[in-house]
Coordinates of C-alpha atoms and ligand atoms in Angstrom, one line a residue:
M445 CA 217.1 -199.0 -32.1
A446 CA 219.0 -196.4 -30.0
E447 CA 219.2 -196.9 -26.3
K448 CA 216.5 -195.0 -24.4
K449 CA 217.6 -192.1 -22.3
I450 CA 217.0 -192.6 -18.6
I451 CA 215.3 -189.9 -16.6
A452 CA 215.8 -190.4 -12.9
V453 CA 212.8 -189.1 -11.0
A454 CA 212.8 -188.0 -7.3
G455 CA 209.4 -188.1 -5.6
A456 CA 208.2 -190.7 -8.2
T457 CA 205.5 -192.0 -5.9
G458 CA 204.2 -188.5 -5.3
G459 CA 202.4 -185.8 -7.3
Q460 CA 205.0 -184.1 -9.5
G461 CA 207.4 -187.1 -10.0
G462 CA 204.5 -189.5 -10.5
G463 CA 203.1 -187.3 -13.3
L464 CA 206.5 -187.3 -15.0
V465 CA 207.0 -191.1 -14.7
R466 CA 203.5 -191.7 -16.2
A467 CA 204.2 -189.2 -19.0
I468 CA 207.4 -190.9 -19.9
M469 CA 206.1 -194.4 -19.8
S470 CA 203.0 -193.5 -21.8
D471 CA 205.2 -192.4 -24.7
P472 CA 207.0 -195.6 -25.6
D473 CA 208.4 -194.1 -28.8
G474 CA 209.6 -190.9 -27.2
G475 CA 213.2 -192.1 -26.7
F476 CA 213.1 -191.9 -22.9
T477 CA 212.5 -194.3 -20.0
A478 CA 211.8 -193.5 -16.3
R479 CA 213.8 -194.6 -13.3
A480 CA 211.6 -194.0 -10.3
L481 CA 213.2 -193.2 -7.0
T482 CA 211.5 -194.2 -3.8
R483 CA 212.4 -195.1 -0.2
N484 CA 210.2 -198.2 -0.4
V485 CA 210.3 -200.2 -3.6
D486 CA 207.6 -202.5 -2.3
S487 CA 204.9 -199.9 -1.6
P488 CA 201.7 -200.1 -3.7
K489 CA 202.6 -196.8 -5.5
A490 CA 206.1 -198.1 -6.3
R491 CA 204.6 -201.3 -7.7
E492 CA 202.1 -199.3 -9.8
L493 CA 205.1 -197.5 -11.5
A494 CA 206.9 -200.8 -12.0
A495 CA 203.8 -202.2 -13.7
L496 CA 204.0 -199.3 -16.2
G497 CA 207.5 -200.5 -17.1
A498 CA 209.5 -198.0 -15.0
E499 CA 212.7 -199.1 -13.3
V500 CA 212.0 -198.6 -9.6
V501 CA 215.1 -198.0 -7.4
A502 CA 215.7 -197.4 -3.7
A503 CA 217.0 -193.9 -2.8
D504 CA 216.7 -191.5 0.1
L505 CA 217.3 -187.8 -0.3
D506 CA 219.2 -187.9 3.0
D507 CA 221.7 -190.4 1.6
V508 CA 224.0 -189.1 -1.1
A509 CA 225.4 -192.5 -1.9
S510 CA 221.9 -193.9 -2.7
L511 CA 221.3 -190.9 -5.0
E512 CA 224.6 -191.4 -6.8
R513 CA 223.5 -195.0 -7.5
A514 CA 220.1 -193.8 -8.6
F515 CA 221.5 -191.2 -10.9
E516 CA 224.2 -193.4 -12.4
G517 CA 223.9 -193.7 -16.2
A518 CA 220.9 -191.3 -16.2
Y519 CA 220.6 -188.7 -18.9
G520 CA 218.2 -186.5 -16.9
A521 CA 217.2 -186.0 -13.3
Y522 CA 214.0 -184.5 -11.9
C523 CA 214.9 -183.0 -8.6
V524 CA 212.1 -182.0 -6.1
T525 CA 212.1 -181.7 -2.3
F526 CA 209.3 -182.4 0.2
F527 CA 208.7 -179.6 2.6
W528 CA 205.4 -180.9 3.9
E529 CA 207.0 -184.2 5.0
H530 CA 209.2 -182.6 7.6
F531 CA 208.5 -178.8 7.7
S532 CA 212.2 -178.1 7.7
P533 CA 213.8 -175.5 5.3
E534 CA 217.2 -176.7 6.4
K535 CA 216.4 -180.3 5.4
E536 CA 215.1 -179.0 2.0
N537 CA 218.4 -177.2 1.5
K538 CA 220.3 -180.3 2.3
H539 CA 218.2 -182.5 0.1
A540 CA 218.7 -180.2 -2.9
K541 CA 222.5 -180.1 -2.2
N542 CA 222.6 -183.9 -2.0
M543 CA 220.8 -184.3 -5.4
A544 CA 223.0 -181.7 -7.0
A545 CA 226.2 -183.4 -5.7
A546 CA 224.9 -186.8 -6.9
A547 CA 223.9 -185.4 -10.3
K548 CA 227.4 -184.0 -10.7
T549 CA 229.1 -187.3 -9.8
A550 CA 226.9 -189.2 -12.2
G551 CA 227.4 -186.7 -15.0
V552 CA 223.7 -186.1 -15.6
Q553 CA 223.2 -184.1 -18.8
H554 CA 219.9 -182.3 -17.9
V555 CA 218.6 -181.5 -14.4
I556 CA 215.2 -180.1 -13.8
W557 CA 215.1 -178.4 -10.3
S558 CA 211.5 -177.9 -9.1
T559 CA 211.7 -174.6 -7.3
L560 CA 209.8 -171.6 -6.1
E561 CA 210.6 -168.0 -5.4
D562 CA 212.8 -166.9 -2.5
T563 CA 210.2 -164.3 -1.3
R564 CA 212.7 -162.5 0.8
R565 CA 213.8 -160.8 -2.5
W566 CA 210.5 -159.0 -2.4
V567 CA 209.8 -158.9 1.3
P568 CA 213.1 -158.7 3.3
L569 CA 213.1 -160.1 6.8
D570 CA 212.9 -156.7 8.4
D571 CA 209.8 -155.8 6.4
D572 CA 206.9 -156.3 8.8
R573 CA 204.2 -156.6 6.2
M574 CA 204.3 -160.3 7.0
P575 CA 205.8 -162.0 10.0
T576 CA 209.2 -163.7 9.8
L577 CA 208.8 -167.4 10.4
M578 CA 211.2 -170.1 11.7
G579 CA 213.8 -167.4 12.4
S580 CA 214.9 -166.4 8.9
Y581 CA 212.1 -167.0 6.4
K582 CA 209.0 -165.3 5.2
V583 CA 207.5 -168.2 3.2
P584 CA 209.6 -171.1 4.5
H585 CA 208.6 -173.7 1.8
F586 CA 209.3 -171.1 -1.0
D587 CA 212.4 -169.5 0.4
A588 CA 214.1 -172.8 1.2
K589 CA 213.8 -173.8 -2.5
G590 CA 214.7 -170.5 -4.1
E591 CA 217.8 -170.0 -1.9
V592 CA 219.4 -173.1 -3.2
D593 CA 218.7 -172.6 -6.9
H594 CA 222.4 -171.8 -7.3
V595 CA 223.7 -175.1 -5.9
F596 CA 222.9 -176.8 -9.2
T597 CA 224.4 -174.2 -11.4
D598 CA 227.4 -173.6 -9.1
L599 CA 228.4 -177.2 -9.9
G600 CA 228.1 -176.4 -13.6
L601 CA 225.1 -178.8 -14.0
P602 CA 223.0 -178.2 -17.1
T603 CA 219.9 -177.1 -15.3
T604 CA 216.3 -175.9 -15.9
H605 CA 214.7 -174.2 -13.0
L606 CA 211.0 -175.0 -13.0
L607 CA 208.7 -172.7 -11.2
T608 CA 205.6 -174.6 -10.3
S609 CA 202.1 -173.4 -9.3
F610 CA 199.5 -174.1 -6.6
Y611 CA 198.1 -177.5 -7.2
W612 CA 194.3 -177.6 -7.6
D613 CA 194.8 -181.1 -6.1
N614 CA 195.2 -179.3 -2.8
L615 CA 191.4 -179.1 -2.7
I616 CA 191.4 -182.9 -2.4
H617 CA 194.5 -183.7 -0.4
F618 CA 195.3 -180.5 1.6
G619 CA 192.0 -179.7 3.1
M620 CA 191.6 -176.6 0.9
G621 CA 188.2 -177.5 -0.7
P622 CA 185.0 -175.6 0.1
K623 CA 183.5 -176.0 3.6
K624 CA 179.9 -175.6 4.6
G625 CA 179.3 -172.3 6.4
E626 CA 176.8 -171.7 9.2
D627 CA 174.0 -171.2 6.8
G628 CA 174.8 -174.5 5.0
T629 CA 176.3 -172.8 1.9
F630 CA 179.7 -173.9 0.7
L631 CA 182.5 -171.3 1.4
F632 CA 185.7 -171.4 -0.5
T633 CA 188.3 -169.6 1.7
L634 CA 191.4 -168.0 0.4
P635 CA 193.3 -164.9 1.7
M636 CA 193.8 -163.5 -1.8
G637 CA 191.3 -160.6 -1.9
E638 CA 190.8 -159.9 -5.6
G639 CA 194.2 -161.4 -6.5
K640 CA 194.7 -164.0 -9.1
L641 CA 196.2 -167.4 -8.1
P642 CA 198.2 -169.3 -10.7
G643 CA 197.0 -172.9 -10.4
I644 CA 197.7 -176.2 -12.1
A645 CA 196.7 -179.9 -12.1
V646 CA 199.7 -181.6 -10.4
E647 CA 199.8 -184.2 -13.1
D648 CA 200.4 -181.5 -15.7
I649 CA 203.6 -180.4 -13.8
G650 CA 205.2 -183.8 -14.6
R651 CA 203.8 -183.8 -18.1
S652 CA 205.4 -180.3 -18.6
A653 CA 208.7 -181.6 -17.2
Y654 CA 208.7 -184.4 -19.8
E655 CA 208.2 -181.8 -22.6
I656 CA 211.1 -179.8 -21.2
F657 CA 213.4 -182.9 -21.3
K658 CA 212.2 -183.8 -24.8
R659 CA 213.2 -180.3 -26.0
G660 CA 216.9 -181.1 -25.4
D661 CA 219.0 -178.1 -24.4
E662 CA 216.3 -175.5 -25.3
F663 CA 215.6 -174.7 -21.6
I664 CA 219.0 -175.5 -20.1
G665 CA 220.2 -172.4 -18.2
K666 CA 216.7 -171.0 -18.1
T667 CA 213.9 -170.5 -15.6
V668 CA 210.5 -171.8 -16.8
G669 CA 207.2 -171.1 -15.0
I670 CA 204.0 -173.0 -15.7
A671 CA 200.4 -172.7 -14.7
G672 CA 197.0 -173.9 -16.1
E673 CA 195.1 -170.7 -15.3
H674 CA 195.4 -167.6 -13.2
L675 CA 192.1 -167.3 -11.3
T676 CA 190.7 -165.1 -8.6
G677 CA 189.1 -166.7 -5.6
A678 CA 185.7 -165.6 -6.9
E679 CA 186.4 -167.3 -10.3
M680 CA 187.5 -170.5 -8.6
A681 CA 184.3 -170.4 -6.4
A682 CA 182.2 -169.9 -9.5
A683 CA 183.9 -172.9 -11.2
L684 CA 183.3 -175.0 -8.1
A685 CA 179.7 -174.0 -8.1
R686 CA 179.3 -175.1 -11.7
A687 CA 180.9 -178.4 -10.9
Y688 CA 178.9 -179.0 -7.7
G689 CA 175.7 -177.8 -9.2
E690 CA 175.1 -175.6 -6.1
E691 CA 176.2 -172.4 -4.6
V692 CA 179.8 -171.9 -3.6
R693 CA 180.7 -168.5 -2.2
Y694 CA 184.2 -167.0 -2.1
N695 CA 185.2 -166.3 1.5
A696 CA 188.1 -163.7 1.2
V697 CA 189.7 -163.6 4.6
E698 CA 192.7 -161.4 5.5
P699 CA 196.1 -163.2 5.5
E700 CA 196.5 -162.6 9.2
V701 CA 193.2 -164.4 9.8
Y702 CA 194.4 -167.3 7.7
R703 CA 197.7 -167.4 9.5
G704 CA 195.7 -167.9 12.7
F705 CA 193.8 -170.9 11.5
G706 CA 196.1 -173.1 13.6
F707 CA 196.6 -176.1 11.3
P708 CA 200.3 -177.1 10.7
G709 CA 201.7 -174.7 8.1
A710 CA 198.9 -172.1 8.4
E711 CA 201.4 -169.3 9.0
D712 CA 203.6 -170.4 6.1
L713 CA 200.5 -170.6 3.7
G714 CA 199.1 -167.3 5.0
N715 CA 202.3 -165.6 4.1
M716 CA 202.4 -167.5 0.8
F717 CA 199.0 -166.3 -0.3
Q718 CA 199.8 -162.7 0.8
F719 CA 202.9 -162.8 -1.3
K720 CA 201.0 -164.1 -4.3
R721 CA 198.3 -161.4 -3.8
D722 CA 200.7 -158.5 -3.2
F723 CA 203.2 -159.3 -5.9
Q724 CA 200.9 -160.9 -8.4
E725 CA 202.3 -159.1 -11.4
D726 CA 205.7 -160.7 -10.9
F727 CA 204.2 -164.0 -9.7
C728 CA 201.7 -164.5 -12.5
G729 CA 204.2 -163.0 -15.0
S730 CA 206.7 -165.8 -14.2
R731 CA 204.0 -168.3 -15.1
D732 CA 202.8 -167.3 -18.5
L733 CA 199.7 -169.1 -19.7
D734 CA 200.5 -168.9 -23.4
F735 CA 204.0 -170.3 -22.8
S736 CA 202.5 -173.1 -20.6
R737 CA 200.1 -174.2 -23.3
E738 CA 202.7 -174.0 -26.0
L739 CA 204.9 -176.3 -23.9
L740 CA 202.0 -178.6 -23.0
P741 CA 199.0 -178.2 -25.3
S742 CA 196.9 -180.5 -23.2
M743 CA 197.4 -178.3 -20.1
Q744 CA 194.2 -178.5 -18.1
T745 CA 192.0 -175.6 -17.1
F746 CA 190.4 -175.5 -13.7
D747 CA 187.0 -176.5 -15.3
A748 CA 188.6 -179.4 -17.0
W749 CA 190.3 -180.5 -13.8
L750 CA 187.1 -180.2 -11.9
A751 CA 185.2 -182.3 -14.5
E752 CA 187.5 -185.2 -13.6
N753 CA 188.1 -184.5 -10.0
A754 CA 185.3 -182.5 -8.3
S755 CA 183.8 -185.8 -6.9
R756 CA 187.1 -186.4 -5.1
I757 CA 187.0 -183.2 -3.1
P758 CA 185.8 -184.0 0.4
R759 CA 182.4 -182.3 1.0
E760 CA 181.8 -181.5 4.7
Ligands
NAP1183 N1 200.9 -178.4 -2.9 C1 201.2 -177.5 -3.8 O1 200.3 -176.7 -4.2 C2 202.6 -177.2 -4.3 C3 202.8 -176.3 -5.3 C4 204.1 -176.1 -5.8 C5 205.1 -176.8 -5.2 N2 204.9 -177.7 -4.1 C6 206.0 -178.4 -3.5 O2 206.1 -179.7 -4.0 C7 206.9 -180.4 -3.1 C8 206.3 -181.8 -3.0 O3 206.2 -182.4 -4.2 P1 205.0 -183.5 -4.4 O4 203.7 -182.8 -4.1 O5 205.2 -184.0 -5.8 O6 205.3 -184.5 -3.3 P2 204.3 -185.6 -2.7 O7 203.2 -185.9 -3.6 O8 204.0 -185.2 -1.3 O9 205.3 -186.9 -2.7 C9 206.3 -187.0 -1.9 C10 207.1 -188.2 -2.3 O10 208.4 -188.0 -1.9 C11 209.0 -189.1 -1.5 N3 209.9 -188.7 -0.4 C12 209.7 -188.1 0.7 N4 210.8 -188.0 1.5 C13 211.8 -188.6 0.8 C14 213.1 -188.8 1.0 N5 213.8 -188.3 2.1 N6 213.9 -189.4 0.1 C15 213.3 -189.8 -1.0 N7 212.0 -189.7 -1.3 C16 211.2 -189.0 -0.4 C17 207.9 -190.0 -1.0 O11 208.1 -191.2 -1.7 P3 208.4 -192.6 -1.0 O12 207.6 -192.7 0.3 O13 208.0 -193.6 -2.0 O14 209.9 -192.6 -0.7 C18 206.6 -189.4 -1.5 O15 205.8 -190.2 -2.3 C19 206.9 -179.7 -1.8 O16 208.2 -179.3 -1.4 C20 206.0 -178.5 -2.0 O17 206.5 -177.3 -1.4 C21 203.6 -177.9 -3.7

């Protein structure tokens, strides 16, 4: 039997990378195997991946030599950075450059770079529709990814740029679920007005990435956007109400109110939602639903995701 092609996966113990490792390892006849990158090979999550049969290797995005070792002999590399670990656009830039350099040294044949739009192409820094943050960004965790898209292609790496969408899992892990208002009714708060928010189950990002690797060179040199659904805040609240079996009201606040909520990253997210609201034709257009389902026919809808996960959303 032919040797299996190795896919080296950054962030393997996290949402996107974890989904990819599980997709690869649940398809033993697919011709691929996963190499899971982690800073701690002994963590419970790393052990879970090893138990699936994945090779688990130590690597740190700060350390190019560790990435070179981790990418050596790999056919593919899934490259993702972790803004919310450090809140530093410069660190995200550096991590992307380190992965690109290591992929080049290792001669990786297909890189998937998990990216987002550089929103300054739509809202330049001197445009005061939204505040400039951290000196030179509008949506730091978007801009920092989009501005280094070129580092992979500059090195001549065969690359697919993957535009991801808002994880519905943020309702569980990021404090974005409905909260009880003063009258005891659940309020689902988003600064999106009537705008549609492309969303996805994070597990489906990794599954889609696996489909992209499986399709060989079809998406090399291309930008691919994925989403499970494009839903308004009102539509999401209605789905949450169906899942909870009680009223959930959409609470459409203005972006400037959201930016003032005071939690770490509130300004960044306020700008992000405003960008998605104000440029939704472009933003939704880059995440076509027919394409997403053609790529991954099992792509979940919000209702399907809620059927499995609504009980995990904290209810206060
Ligand atoms: N939340 C959303 O809606 C959303 C939507 C689209 C895009 N994104 C983007 O997704 C990215 C995060 O991806 P994710 O959600 O899959 O991450 P995640 O679930 O937060 O996982 C992060 C993993 O990265 C690893 N990690 C962190 N720092 C590392 C380093 N220096 N070197 C090596 N590994 C490191 C950690 O693994 P170990 O501890 O095992 O090393 C951790 O398990 C962010 O940049 C965010 O902007 C998020």
